[in-house]
mmCIF file of C-alpha atoms and ligand atoms in Angstrom:
data_model
loop_
_atom_site.group_PDB
_atom_site.id
_atom_site.type_symbol
_atom_site.label_atom_id
_atom_site.label_comp_id
_atom_site.label_asym_id
_atom_site.label_seq_id
_atom_site.Cartn_x
_atom_site.Cartn_y
_atom_site.Cartn_z
ATOM 1 C CA UNK A 285 0.000 0.000 0.000
ATOM 2 C CA UNK A 286 1.242 3.436 -0.882
ATOM 3 C CA UNK A 287 0.006 6.870 0.101
ATOM 4 C CA UNK A 288 0.718 9.495 -2.526
ATOM 5 C CA UNK A 289 0.879 13.018 -1.122
ATOM 6 C CA UNK A 290 -0.281 15.970 -3.196
ATOM 7 C CA UNK A 291 2.290 18.054 -5.033
ATOM 8 C CA UNK A 292 3.265 20.786 -2.622
ATOM 9 C CA UNK A 293 2.004 18.994 0.495
ATOM 10 C CA UNK A 294 3.717 20.613 3.474
ATOM 11 C CA UNK A 295 6.087 19.039 5.967
ATOM 12 C CA UNK A 296 3.432 19.167 8.664
ATOM 13 C CA UNK A 297 0.858 17.354 6.512
ATOM 14 C CA UNK A 298 3.382 14.637 5.688
ATOM 15 C CA UNK A 299 4.299 14.221 9.351
ATOM 16 C CA UNK A 300 0.634 14.004 10.358
ATOM 17 C CA UNK A 301 0.030 11.255 7.844
ATOM 18 C CA UNK A 302 3.095 9.322 9.025
ATOM 19 C CA UNK A 303 2.023 9.698 12.618
ATOM 20 C CA UNK A 304 -1.451 8.421 11.813
ATOM 21 C CA UNK A 305 -0.021 5.341 10.093
ATOM 22 C CA UNK A 306 2.206 4.659 13.107
ATOM 23 C CA UNK A 307 -0.809 4.918 15.369
ATOM 24 C CA UNK A 308 -2.166 1.791 13.597
ATOM 25 C CA UNK A 309 0.979 -0.089 14.550
ATOM 26 C CA UNK A 310 2.327 0.022 10.978
ATOM 27 C CA UNK A 311 5.729 1.153 9.754
ATOM 28 C CA UNK A 312 6.355 3.785 7.079
ATOM 29 C CA UNK A 313 8.885 4.164 4.306
ATOM 30 C CA UNK A 314 8.633 7.741 3.086
ATOM 31 C CA UNK A 315 10.209 8.588 -0.247
ATOM 32 C CA UNK A 316 10.732 12.321 -0.561
ATOM 33 C CA UNK A 317 10.621 13.142 -4.291
ATOM 34 C CA UNK A 318 11.265 16.510 -5.901
ATOM 35 C CA UNK A 319 7.580 17.000 -6.717
ATOM 36 C CA UNK A 320 5.769 14.518 -4.537
ATOM 37 C CA UNK A 321 6.270 12.549 -1.384
ATOM 38 C CA UNK A 322 5.189 8.946 -1.417
ATOM 39 C CA UNK A 323 4.748 6.996 1.791
ATOM 40 C CA UNK A 324 5.099 3.233 1.621
ATOM 41 C CA UNK A 325 3.394 1.293 4.389
ATOM 42 C CA UNK A 326 4.588 -2.005 5.805
ATOM 43 C CA UNK A 327 2.448 -4.216 7.970
ATOM 44 C CA UNK A 328 -0.276 -6.809 7.807
ATOM 45 C CA UNK A 329 -3.698 -5.228 8.055
ATOM 46 C CA UNK A 330 -3.805 -2.097 5.956
ATOM 47 C CA UNK A 331 -7.531 -1.967 5.299
ATOM 48 C CA UNK A 332 -8.094 0.505 8.154
ATOM 49 C CA UNK A 333 -5.606 2.827 6.530
ATOM 50 C CA UNK A 334 -7.677 3.197 3.387
ATOM 51 C CA UNK A 335 -10.733 4.077 5.439
ATOM 52 C CA UNK A 336 -9.005 6.514 7.751
ATOM 53 C CA UNK A 337 -6.501 8.210 5.493
ATOM 54 C CA UNK A 338 -8.673 9.314 2.574
ATOM 55 C CA UNK A 339 -9.512 12.968 2.953
ATOM 56 C CA UNK A 340 -6.609 13.716 5.284
ATOM 57 C CA UNK A 341 -5.023 17.039 4.347
ATOM 58 C CA UNK A 342 -2.346 16.560 1.699
ATOM 59 C CA UNK A 343 -3.333 13.001 0.748
ATOM 60 C CA UNK A 344 -3.845 12.639 -3.018
ATOM 61 C CA UNK A 345 -4.267 8.905 -3.415
ATOM 62 C CA UNK A 346 -3.920 5.607 -1.609
ATOM 63 C CA UNK A 347 -2.646 2.863 -3.854
ATOM 64 C CA UNK A 348 -2.807 -0.504 -2.240
ATOM 65 C CA UNK A 349 -0.778 -2.520 -4.749
ATOM 66 C CA UNK A 350 2.534 -2.071 -6.514
ATOM 67 C CA UNK A 351 1.779 -4.292 -9.492
ATOM 68 C CA UNK A 352 0.208 -2.319 -12.354
ATOM 69 C CA UNK A 353 -2.593 -4.890 -12.586
ATOM 70 C CA UNK A 354 -4.189 -4.179 -9.245
ATOM 71 C CA UNK A 355 -7.026 -6.701 -9.352
ATOM 72 C CA UNK A 356 -5.752 -9.317 -11.800
ATOM 73 C CA UNK A 357 -2.476 -9.756 -9.918
ATOM 74 C CA UNK A 358 -1.768 -12.153 -7.103
ATOM 75 C CA UNK A 359 -0.560 -9.340 -4.893
ATOM 76 C CA UNK A 360 -4.128 -8.322 -4.163
ATOM 77 C CA UNK A 361 -5.605 -11.814 -4.473
ATOM 78 C CA UNK A 362 -3.192 -14.629 -3.619
ATOM 79 C CA UNK A 363 -5.641 -17.532 -4.010
ATOM 80 C CA UNK A 364 -6.585 -18.917 -7.438
ATOM 81 C CA UNK A 365 -9.860 -17.659 -8.844
ATOM 82 C CA UNK A 366 -12.223 -20.514 -9.593
ATOM 83 C CA UNK A 367 -15.203 -19.684 -11.785
ATOM 84 C CA UNK A 368 -18.054 -22.028 -10.953
ATOM 85 C CA UNK A 369 -20.700 -22.421 -13.653
ATOM 86 C CA UNK A 370 -23.122 -25.181 -12.783
ATOM 87 C CA UNK A 371 -20.915 -28.144 -11.967
ATOM 88 C CA UNK A 372 -18.028 -26.862 -14.095
ATOM 89 C CA UNK A 373 -15.205 -25.166 -12.204
ATOM 90 C CA UNK A 374 -12.839 -23.195 -14.402
ATOM 91 C CA UNK A 375 -9.506 -22.704 -12.680
ATOM 92 C CA UNK A 376 -10.218 -25.541 -10.247
ATOM 93 C CA UNK A 377 -8.630 -28.946 -10.011
ATOM 94 C CA UNK A 378 -10.038 -30.321 -13.258
ATOM 95 C CA UNK A 379 -8.859 -29.302 -16.678
ATOM 96 C CA UNK A 380 -11.746 -27.844 -18.708
ATOM 97 C CA UNK A 381 -12.014 -28.549 -22.429
ATOM 98 C CA UNK A 382 -13.912 -26.142 -24.671
ATOM 99 C CA UNK A 383 -14.596 -27.397 -28.183
ATOM 100 C CA UNK A 384 -16.743 -26.732 -31.214
ATOM 101 C CA UNK A 385 -16.657 -25.183 -34.642
ATOM 102 C CA UNK A 386 -14.915 -21.920 -35.354
ATOM 103 C CA UNK A 387 -18.229 -20.581 -36.637
ATOM 104 C CA UNK A 388 -21.730 -21.905 -36.180
ATOM 105 C CA UNK A 389 -22.654 -22.768 -39.757
ATOM 106 C CA UNK A 390 -26.020 -24.341 -39.110
ATOM 107 C CA UNK A 391 -28.188 -26.189 -36.631
ATOM 108 C CA UNK A 392 -27.329 -29.746 -37.662
ATOM 109 C CA UNK A 393 -23.549 -29.403 -37.794
ATOM 110 C CA UNK A 394 -23.575 -27.704 -34.411
ATOM 111 C CA UNK A 395 -25.724 -30.362 -32.737
ATOM 112 C CA UNK A 396 -23.687 -33.151 -34.274
ATOM 113 C CA UNK A 397 -20.448 -31.568 -33.013
ATOM 114 C CA UNK A 398 -21.905 -30.757 -29.595
ATOM 115 C CA UNK A 399 -23.054 -34.342 -28.990
ATOM 116 C CA UNK A 400 -19.680 -35.777 -29.915
ATOM 117 C CA UNK A 401 -17.517 -33.339 -27.959
ATOM 118 C CA UNK A 402 -19.769 -33.793 -24.958
ATOM 119 C CA UNK A 403 -19.430 -37.569 -25.014
ATOM 120 C CA UNK A 404 -15.656 -37.233 -25.377
ATOM 121 C CA UNK A 405 -15.447 -35.135 -22.194
ATOM 122 C CA UNK A 406 -15.710 -31.481 -23.261
ATOM 123 C CA UNK A 407 -17.588 -29.255 -20.793
ATOM 124 C CA UNK A 408 -18.011 -26.116 -22.894
ATOM 125 C CA UNK A 409 -19.260 -25.727 -26.473
ATOM 126 C CA UNK A 410 -17.598 -23.045 -28.540
ATOM 127 C CA UNK A 411 -18.969 -21.567 -31.749
ATOM 128 C CA UNK A 412 -18.752 -18.145 -33.320
ATOM 129 C CA UNK A 413 -21.933 -16.241 -34.101
ATOM 130 C CA UNK A 414 -20.135 -12.988 -34.856
ATOM 131 C CA UNK A 415 -16.836 -13.647 -36.595
ATOM 132 C CA UNK A 416 -14.049 -11.066 -36.553
ATOM 133 C CA UNK A 417 -12.727 -11.757 -40.063
ATOM 134 C CA UNK A 418 -9.676 -10.126 -41.571
ATOM 135 C CA UNK A 419 -11.558 -9.573 -44.809
ATOM 136 C CA UNK A 420 -15.013 -7.969 -44.856
ATOM 137 C CA UNK A 421 -15.859 -10.348 -47.738
ATOM 138 C CA UNK A 422 -15.358 -13.486 -45.615
ATOM 139 C CA UNK A 423 -18.229 -15.247 -43.821
ATOM 140 C CA UNK A 424 -19.163 -13.030 -40.887
ATOM 141 C CA UNK A 425 -21.239 -15.497 -38.879
ATOM 142 C CA UNK A 426 -24.970 -16.139 -38.567
ATOM 143 C CA UNK A 427 -25.498 -13.652 -35.716
ATOM 144 C CA UNK A 428 -28.489 -14.198 -33.457
ATOM 145 C CA UNK A 429 -29.568 -17.267 -35.420
ATOM 146 C CA UNK A 430 -26.293 -18.907 -34.366
ATOM 147 C CA UNK A 431 -26.848 -17.870 -30.757
ATOM 148 C CA UNK A 432 -30.188 -19.665 -30.837
ATOM 149 C CA UNK A 433 -28.566 -22.847 -32.145
ATOM 150 C CA UNK A 434 -25.952 -22.634 -29.386
ATOM 151 C CA UNK A 435 -28.647 -22.294 -26.733
ATOM 152 C CA UNK A 436 -30.475 -25.258 -28.251
ATOM 153 C CA UNK A 437 -27.281 -27.355 -28.169
ATOM 154 C CA UNK A 438 -26.780 -26.418 -24.511
ATOM 155 C CA UNK A 439 -30.347 -27.447 -23.771
ATOM 156 C CA UNK A 440 -29.831 -30.841 -25.337
ATOM 157 C CA UNK A 441 -26.289 -31.661 -24.171
ATOM 158 C CA UNK A 442 -25.849 -29.719 -20.924
ATOM 159 C CA UNK A 443 -22.651 -28.167 -22.289
ATOM 160 C CA UNK A 444 -21.933 -24.579 -21.336
ATOM 161 C CA UNK A 445 -21.714 -22.123 -24.226
ATOM 162 C CA UNK A 446 -18.876 -19.743 -25.018
ATOM 163 C CA UNK A 447 -19.182 -17.367 -27.956
ATOM 164 C CA UNK A 448 -17.481 -14.209 -29.069
ATOM 165 C CA UNK A 449 -18.901 -10.733 -28.714
ATOM 166 C CA UNK A 450 -17.292 -8.249 -31.076
ATOM 167 C CA UNK A 451 -19.334 -5.128 -30.495
ATOM 168 C CA UNK A 452 -20.179 -3.328 -27.225
ATOM 169 C CA UNK A 453 -23.736 -2.885 -28.524
ATOM 170 C CA UNK A 454 -24.190 -6.663 -28.652
ATOM 171 C CA UNK A 455 -23.010 -7.511 -25.147
ATOM 172 C CA UNK A 456 -26.533 -7.592 -23.751
ATOM 173 C CA UNK A 457 -27.826 -9.759 -26.594
ATOM 174 C CA UNK A 458 -24.942 -12.263 -26.500
ATOM 175 C CA UNK A 459 -25.185 -12.452 -22.683
ATOM 176 C CA UNK A 460 -28.756 -13.676 -23.039
ATOM 177 C CA UNK A 461 -27.535 -16.802 -24.837
ATOM 178 C CA UNK A 462 -23.936 -17.411 -23.720
ATOM 179 C CA UNK A 463 -22.558 -18.677 -20.416
ATOM 180 C CA UNK A 464 -19.167 -17.154 -21.168
ATOM 181 C CA UNK A 465 -18.510 -14.110 -23.339
ATOM 182 C CA UNK A 466 -15.391 -14.392 -25.467
ATOM 183 C CA UNK A 467 -13.421 -11.268 -26.246
ATOM 184 C CA UNK A 468 -11.295 -12.082 -29.271
ATOM 185 C CA UNK A 469 -7.621 -11.427 -29.743
ATOM 186 C CA UNK A 470 -8.304 -8.566 -32.139
ATOM 187 C CA UNK A 471 -10.472 -6.890 -29.531
ATOM 188 C CA UNK A 472 -8.269 -7.418 -26.506
ATOM 189 C CA UNK A 473 -7.693 -3.687 -26.246
ATOM 190 C CA UNK A 474 -11.136 -2.573 -27.358
ATOM 191 C CA UNK A 475 -11.652 -0.759 -24.099
ATOM 192 C CA UNK A 476 -15.287 0.189 -24.775
ATOM 193 C CA UNK A 477 -16.051 -3.502 -25.320
ATOM 194 C CA UNK A 478 -14.115 -4.543 -22.200
ATOM 195 C CA UNK A 479 -16.024 -2.013 -20.129
ATOM 196 C CA UNK A 480 -19.385 -3.266 -21.422
ATOM 197 C CA UNK A 481 -18.364 -6.870 -20.742
ATOM 198 C CA UNK A 482 -17.352 -5.778 -17.259
ATOM 199 C CA UNK A 483 -20.687 -4.080 -16.665
ATOM 200 C CA UNK A 484 -22.592 -7.143 -17.882
ATOM 201 C CA UNK A 485 -21.248 -9.135 -14.934
ATOM 202 C CA UNK A 486 -21.136 -12.148 -17.257
ATOM 203 C CA UNK A 487 -18.150 -14.539 -17.062
ATOM 204 C CA UNK A 488 -15.715 -13.598 -19.797
ATOM 205 C CA UNK A 489 -12.724 -15.090 -21.562
ATOM 206 C CA UNK A 490 -10.193 -12.590 -22.791
ATOM 207 C CA UNK A 491 -7.883 -13.737 -25.577
ATOM 208 C CA UNK A 492 -4.368 -12.361 -25.752
ATOM 209 C CA UNK A 493 -3.801 -10.022 -28.693
ATOM 210 C CA UNK A 494 -1.213 -11.247 -31.195
ATOM 211 C CA UNK A 495 1.036 -8.270 -30.467
ATOM 212 C CA UNK A 496 0.350 -7.959 -26.781
ATOM 213 C CA UNK A 497 2.532 -8.700 -23.813
ATOM 214 C CA UNK A 498 1.335 -10.637 -20.809
ATOM 215 C CA UNK A 499 1.232 -7.329 -18.963
ATOM 216 C CA UNK A 500 -1.046 -5.831 -21.662
ATOM 217 C CA UNK A 501 -3.343 -8.840 -21.265
ATOM 218 C CA UNK A 502 -3.562 -8.433 -17.514
ATOM 219 C CA UNK A 503 -4.212 -4.714 -17.878
ATOM 220 C CA UNK A 504 -6.990 -5.492 -20.362
ATOM 221 C CA UNK A 505 -8.472 -7.827 -17.736
ATOM 222 C CA UNK A 506 -8.343 -4.902 -15.307
ATOM 223 C CA UNK A 507 -10.828 -3.029 -17.516
ATOM 224 C CA UNK A 508 -13.348 -5.818 -17.013
ATOM 225 C CA UNK A 509 -12.659 -6.354 -13.328
ATOM 226 C CA UNK A 510 -12.882 -2.695 -12.314
ATOM 227 C CA UNK A 511 -16.491 -2.701 -13.484
ATOM 228 C CA UNK A 512 -17.150 -5.271 -10.778
ATOM 229 C CA UNK A 513 -16.859 -8.403 -12.903
ATOM 230 C CA UNK A 514 -14.240 -10.677 -11.400
ATOM 231 C CA UNK A 515 -15.087 -13.759 -13.469
ATOM 232 C CA UNK A 516 -12.368 -13.321 -16.054
ATOM 233 C CA UNK A 517 -10.536 -16.147 -17.833
ATOM 234 C CA UNK A 518 -7.352 -15.434 -19.755
ATOM 235 C CA UNK A 519 -6.500 -17.202 -23.004
ATOM 236 C CA UNK A 520 -3.117 -17.642 -24.651
ATOM 237 C CA UNK A 521 -3.689 -18.118 -28.399
ATOM 238 C CA UNK A 522 -0.319 -17.389 -29.960
ATOM 239 C CA UNK A 523 1.494 -14.194 -30.756
ATOM 240 C CA UNK A 524 3.062 -12.727 -33.880
ATOM 241 C CA UNK A 525 6.733 -13.574 -34.396
ATOM 242 C CA UNK A 526 8.955 -13.821 -37.498
ATOM 243 C CA UNK A 527 8.069 -17.516 -37.843
ATOM 244 C CA UNK A 528 5.751 -18.135 -40.789
ATOM 245 C CA UNK A 529 5.254 -21.918 -40.698
ATOM 246 C CA UNK A 530 2.639 -21.561 -38.001
ATOM 247 C CA UNK A 531 -0.202 -19.043 -38.022
ATOM 248 C CA UNK A 532 1.094 -17.547 -34.764
ATOM 249 C CA UNK A 533 3.664 -18.689 -32.211
ATOM 250 C CA UNK A 534 2.204 -20.316 -29.135
ATOM 251 C CA UNK A 535 3.800 -18.634 -26.141
ATOM 252 C CA UNK A 536 3.563 -21.612 -23.852
ATOM 253 C CA UNK A 537 5.751 -20.072 -21.179
ATOM 254 C CA UNK A 538 3.026 -17.446 -20.783
ATOM 255 C CA UNK A 539 1.019 -20.125 -18.963
ATOM 256 C CA UNK A 540 3.307 -20.558 -15.923
ATOM 257 C CA UNK A 541 4.168 -16.849 -16.121
ATOM 258 C CA UNK A 542 0.517 -15.830 -15.820
ATOM 259 C CA UNK A 543 -0.204 -18.478 -13.186
ATOM 260 C CA UNK A 544 2.647 -17.015 -11.184
ATOM 261 C CA UNK A 545 1.599 -13.366 -11.309
ATOM 262 C CA UNK A 546 -2.175 -13.673 -11.632
ATOM 263 C CA UNK A 547 -4.906 -15.622 -9.884
ATOM 264 C CA UNK A 548 -7.108 -15.811 -12.984
ATOM 265 C CA UNK A 549 -7.685 -19.124 -14.839
ATOM 266 C CA UNK A 550 -5.628 -19.643 -17.994
ATOM 267 C CA UNK A 551 -6.870 -21.450 -21.099
ATOM 268 C CA UNK A 552 -4.745 -22.261 -24.146
ATOM 269 C CA UNK A 553 -6.010 -22.200 -27.721
ATOM 270 C CA UNK A 554 -3.648 -24.402 -29.761
ATOM 271 C CA UNK A 555 -5.800 -24.055 -32.895
ATOM 272 C CA UNK A 556 -5.459 -20.318 -33.496
ATOM 273 C CA UNK A 557 -1.894 -20.476 -32.165
ATOM 274 C CA UNK A 558 -0.745 -22.915 -34.832
ATOM 275 C CA UNK A 559 -3.330 -22.763 -37.623
ATOM 276 C CA UNK A 560 -2.639 -26.420 -38.490
ATOM 277 C CA UNK A 561 -4.628 -29.426 -37.433
ATOM 278 C CA UNK A 562 -1.635 -31.718 -36.925
ATOM 279 C CA UNK A 563 -0.146 -29.283 -34.388
ATOM 280 C CA UNK A 564 -3.286 -28.915 -32.294
ATOM 281 C CA UNK A 565 -2.950 -32.142 -30.316
ATOM 282 C CA UNK A 566 0.749 -31.846 -29.395
ATOM 283 C CA UNK A 567 0.305 -28.227 -28.313
ATOM 284 C CA UNK A 568 -2.877 -29.046 -26.396
ATOM 285 C CA UNK A 569 -1.006 -31.722 -24.449
ATOM 286 C CA UNK A 570 1.923 -29.383 -23.864
ATOM 287 C CA UNK A 571 -0.461 -26.725 -22.572
ATOM 288 C CA UNK A 572 -1.947 -29.074 -19.994
ATOM 289 C CA UNK A 573 1.554 -30.184 -18.987
ATOM 290 C CA UNK A 574 2.529 -26.506 -18.604
ATOM 291 C CA UNK A 575 -0.279 -25.934 -16.106
ATOM 292 C CA UNK A 576 -3.104 -24.531 -18.221
ATOM 293 C CA UNK A 577 -6.539 -24.762 -16.629
ATOM 294 C CA UNK A 578 -7.980 -25.906 -19.917
ATOM 295 C CA UNK A 579 -7.887 -25.745 -23.669
ATOM 296 C CA UNK A 580 -10.174 -24.445 -26.382
ATOM 297 C CA UNK A 581 -10.077 -26.187 -29.755
ATOM 298 C CA UNK A 582 -11.956 -26.115 -33.031
ATOM 299 C CA UNK A 583 -13.847 -29.217 -34.102
ATOM 300 C CA UNK A 584 -15.818 -29.599 -37.323
ATOM 301 C CA UNK A 585 -17.695 -32.590 -38.779
ATOM 302 C CA UNK A 586 -16.096 -31.890 -42.172
ATOM 303 C CA UNK A 587 -13.142 -29.491 -41.869
ATOM 304 C CA UNK A 588 -12.629 -29.415 -45.661
ATOM 305 C CA UNK A 589 -15.975 -27.692 -46.097
ATOM 306 C CA UNK A 590 -15.655 -25.363 -43.057
ATOM 307 C CA UNK A 591 -16.556 -21.734 -43.743
ATOM 308 C CA UNK A 592 -13.879 -20.582 -41.329
ATOM 309 C CA UNK A 593 -10.574 -22.008 -40.046
ATOM 310 C CA UNK A 594 -10.944 -25.481 -41.604
ATOM 311 C CA UNK A 595 -7.141 -26.032 -41.772
ATOM 312 C CA UNK A 596 -6.900 -25.965 -37.969
ATOM 313 C CA UNK A 597 -10.083 -27.869 -37.132
ATOM 314 C CA UNK A 598 -10.051 -31.379 -35.707
ATOM 315 C CA UNK A 599 -12.462 -33.944 -37.063
ATOM 316 C CA UNK A 600 -14.809 -35.553 -34.552
ATOM 317 C CA UNK A 601 -12.602 -38.657 -34.546
ATOM 318 C CA UNK A 602 -9.400 -36.673 -34.096
ATOM 319 C CA UNK A 603 -11.006 -34.897 -31.143
ATOM 320 C CA UNK A 604 -11.976 -38.223 -29.532
ATOM 321 C CA UNK A 605 -8.445 -39.482 -29.884
ATOM 322 C CA UNK A 606 -6.899 -36.280 -28.508
ATOM 323 C CA UNK A 607 -9.156 -36.388 -25.459
ATOM 324 C CA UNK A 608 -7.777 -39.769 -24.387
ATOM 325 C CA UNK A 609 -4.299 -38.245 -24.294
ATOM 326 C CA UNK A 610 -5.492 -35.029 -22.635
ATOM 327 C CA UNK A 611 -6.936 -37.176 -19.854
ATOM 328 C CA UNK A 612 -3.610 -38.991 -19.412
ATOM 329 C CA UNK A 613 -1.505 -35.826 -19.302
ATOM 330 C CA UNK A 614 -3.969 -34.172 -16.932
ATOM 331 C CA UNK A 615 -3.576 -37.193 -14.639
ATOM 332 C CA UNK A 616 0.200 -36.907 -14.743
ATOM 333 C CA UNK A 617 0.047 -33.293 -13.555
ATOM 334 C CA UNK A 618 -2.420 -34.258 -10.837
ATOM 335 C CA UNK A 619 -5.600 -33.032 -12.471
ATOM 336 C CA UNK A 620 -8.809 -34.588 -13.680
ATOM 337 C CA UNK A 621 -10.851 -33.909 -16.753
HETATM 338 C C1 PEP B 185 -11.926 -17.586 -32.368
HETATM 339 O O1 PEP B 185 -11.737 -18.122 -31.268
HETATM 340 O O2 PEP B 185 -12.783 -17.963 -33.169
HETATM 341 C C2 PEP B 185 -11.040 -16.490 -32.777
HETATM 342 C C3 PEP B 185 -11.397 -15.644 -33.728
HETATM 343 O O3 PEP B 185 -9.877 -16.459 -32.108
HETATM 344 P P1 PEP B 185 -8.833 -15.251 -31.914
HETATM 345 O O4 PEP B 185 -9.615 -14.106 -31.401
HETATM 346 O O5 PEP B 185 -7.868 -15.818 -30.921
HETATM 347 O O6 PEP B 185 -8.198 -15.007 -33.257
HETATM 348 MN MN1 MN B 186 -11.359 -19.776 -35.548
#
C-alpha cells in the first residue's frame, strides 16, 4: 500500500500522515521526491488505513498494490480464482475442455459436433456467431440465429456455451444466450467492449492479442474487473513472431508466467496459435503439462468444407483421440478432466 501526497504537500501534513499510520501499529517508508512525497506502508492489516486516510489534508491517493494490474495480480488476491458455472469449475482442479466449430454454420452441424464433444469429455461448447474476419468479404457469422442454435445445443447436451462478442452494442444480446462471453484477440484492447463486458457481470474469456505482452493482457483484464466483474478467464492463443510456418507462435511459457503473477484461470487455444490441425494435439497436451486450466479447440464434422478455419479444425474422430491423451496428461500433472 502506498500513500501518494499531493504536489506541494507541506512538511506538517506529511508528518501528520506518518504519525497516523504509526498509530495503527504500521511502519512507514517515506520517499521524498522533488515533486511529490510517497509513503510506503509495511504491515499486515492495511484496510483501516484506506478508510481513515482518505480525505486527510495533503493526501492525493492511496494505492494498495505495486503491481500495475491491481485486481488481476496475485498481490491483491493470492488464491486462485475458480469460476463455478453449474458443476463446471474453471480454474479448479479439473482441466476444462472447450470445443466446437470456429463458426456456427447451421443447426445440424452444431448439434452433431456438440453431442460428440460432450461424449468425449468437453464441458463447454464453442462456436462463433459474430466472426471477426480479416476480410469484410469473408463469412461473418450467422449472428443471433447462431446464438439460438448454441442455446439449443446447450439445452440438449448440458454443455456450457462460449461465444465471441465483437461489439459493445451486442453484449446484452450475447449475454442472453452465452454462459461465457469471449473477447477475441483482435479486440483485446477494445476498451469500450471490455467495459461493457465488465458491466454485464457475465463470465468472460479474454484472448491475448497477437502483439500484446502478458502485462497488456492483464491490464486489459483490469478493464473488465474494475467494473465489478471478477469472473475473467485469460486465453493464450499465440502471438506474432517472425516464424511463418505456423499461423502464430504459441507462447507456452506465458502459462506458468501468468499463473505465477495472476490468480485468474488460464486457457490455451492451440488451434489459433498454430493454424494447423496436426499441431493442435501436441500443443494441447503441452499446454496441460505446462499448467493450463484448460484448452479451447476447433472441431468440425467436415473441416474441408468449413466456412472458417478449416485447416486448424479437428475432425470428430481426431477430437476423440486427442481427449484420451489429454486425460492422461492431466492425470500426470495431478488433475482430472
Ligand atoms: C476464435 O476463437 O474464433 C477467434 C477468432 O480467435 P482469436 O480471437 O484468438 O483469433
Ligand atoms: Mn477460428
